[in-house]
mmCIF file of C-alpha atoms in Angstrom:
data_model
loop_
_atom_site.group_PDB
_atom_site.id
_atom_site.type_symbol
_atom_site.label_atom_id
_atom_site.label_comp_id
_atom_site.label_asym_id
_atom_site.label_seq_id
_atom_site.Cartn_x
_atom_site.Cartn_y
_atom_site.Cartn_z
ATOM 1 C CA MET A 9 0.000 0.000 0.000
ATOM 2 C CA THR A 10 1.456 3.388 -0.955
ATOM 3 C CA LYS A 11 1.600 6.326 1.446
ATOM 4 C CA HIS A 12 -1.179 8.094 -0.508
ATOM 5 C CA GLN A 13 -3.408 5.014 -0.306
ATOM 6 C CA SER A 14 -2.692 4.734 3.425
ATOM 7 C CA VAL A 15 -3.683 8.380 4.052
ATOM 8 C CA SER A 16 -6.832 7.916 1.971
ATOM 9 C CA HIS A 17 -7.701 4.714 3.857
ATOM 10 C CA ASP A 18 -7.089 6.423 7.232
ATOM 11 C CA SER A 19 -9.281 9.360 6.192
ATOM 12 C CA ARG A 20 -12.133 7.040 5.242
ATOM 13 C CA LEU A 21 -11.837 5.220 8.563
ATOM 14 C CA HIS A 22 -12.029 8.519 10.469
ATOM 15 C CA VAL A 23 -15.086 9.642 8.528
ATOM 16 C CA LEU A 24 -16.805 6.310 9.173
ATOM 17 C CA ALA A 25 -15.907 6.429 12.864
ATOM 18 C CA LEU A 26 -17.279 9.966 13.213
ATOM 19 C CA ALA A 27 -20.461 9.055 11.351
ATOM 20 C CA ALA A 28 -20.999 6.020 13.587
ATOM 21 C CA PHE A 29 -20.300 8.102 16.688
ATOM 22 C CA PHE A 30 -22.908 10.734 15.824
ATOM 23 C CA LEU A 31 -25.508 8.238 14.614
ATOM 24 C CA LEU A 32 -25.233 6.101 17.736
ATOM 25 C CA MET A 33 -25.297 8.942 20.289
ATOM 26 C CA PRO A 34 -28.696 8.873 21.995
ATOM 27 C CA GLY A 35 -30.619 12.102 22.388
ATOM 28 C CA VAL A 36 -28.352 14.229 20.233
ATOM 29 C CA THR A 37 -29.700 15.930 17.147
ATOM 30 C CA LEU A 38 -27.446 16.132 14.122
ATOM 31 C CA ALA A 39 -28.427 19.641 13.063
ATOM 32 C CA LEU A 40 -28.797 22.920 14.884
ATOM 33 C CA GLU A 41 -30.742 25.905 13.690
ATOM 34 C CA ILE A 42 -29.285 29.399 13.634
ATOM 35 C CA GLY A 43 -29.485 30.790 17.157
ATOM 36 C CA ASP A 44 -29.604 27.366 18.852
ATOM 37 C CA LYS A 45 -27.271 26.819 21.776
ATOM 38 C CA ALA A 46 -24.476 24.338 21.230
ATOM 39 C CA PRO A 47 -24.950 21.044 23.062
ATOM 40 C CA PRO A 48 -22.407 20.238 25.765
ATOM 41 C CA PHE A 49 -19.423 18.334 24.445
ATOM 42 C CA ARG A 50 -15.990 17.124 25.476
ATOM 43 C CA LEU A 51 -13.159 16.665 22.974
ATOM 44 C CA PRO A 52 -9.444 15.858 23.047
ATOM 45 C CA GLY A 53 -7.271 18.816 22.078
ATOM 46 C CA SER A 54 -4.064 18.854 20.084
ATOM 47 C CA ASP A 55 -2.334 19.581 23.412
ATOM 48 C CA GLY A 56 -3.347 16.137 24.700
ATOM 49 C CA ALA A 57 -5.818 17.525 27.256
ATOM 50 C CA THR A 58 -9.575 17.003 27.207
ATOM 51 C CA HIS A 59 -11.565 20.206 26.779
ATOM 52 C CA GLN A 60 -15.276 20.692 27.384
ATOM 53 C CA LEU A 61 -17.472 23.512 26.191
ATOM 54 C CA SER A 62 -18.655 24.445 29.683
ATOM 55 C CA ASP A 63 -15.064 25.293 30.705
ATOM 56 C CA TYR A 64 -14.979 28.174 28.229
ATOM 57 C CA LEU A 65 -18.547 29.479 27.911
ATOM 58 C CA GLY A 66 -18.863 32.986 29.276
ATOM 59 C CA GLU A 67 -15.088 33.372 29.591
ATOM 60 C CA LYS A 68 -13.762 33.309 26.052
ATOM 61 C CA PRO A 69 -15.125 33.068 22.519
ATOM 62 C CA VAL A 70 -15.342 29.410 21.501
ATOM 63 C CA VAL A 71 -14.319 28.323 18.005
ATOM 64 C CA LEU A 72 -14.302 24.652 17.080
ATOM 65 C CA ALA A 73 -11.903 23.970 14.205
ATOM 66 C CA PHE A 74 -11.904 20.452 12.807
ATOM 67 C CA PHE A 75 -9.035 19.299 10.619
ATOM 68 C CA PRO A 76 -9.044 15.478 10.362
ATOM 69 C CA LYS A 77 -5.308 14.869 10.685
ATOM 70 C CA ALA A 78 -4.688 17.677 8.161
ATOM 71 C CA PHE A 79 -2.471 15.249 6.261
ATOM 72 C CA THR A 80 -0.003 15.116 9.164
ATOM 73 C CA GLY A 81 1.307 12.230 11.191
ATOM 74 C CA GLY A 82 -0.650 13.154 14.314
#
């Protein structure tokens, strides 16, 4: 398998894993309307720590940027 095929395969696996995660989460809607509040969530950061929305609400602006591996090794 070439490096390009490996990256493509890894990307497909991540997309499938994310799709399964969101489809199997009970009680969570997949779409929000403009003006809706964001649901609580907890995610691993690139710094290795786990961050949750409630830690930042009211203190700082919150921007969620999602770059699936961004074609890097990490």
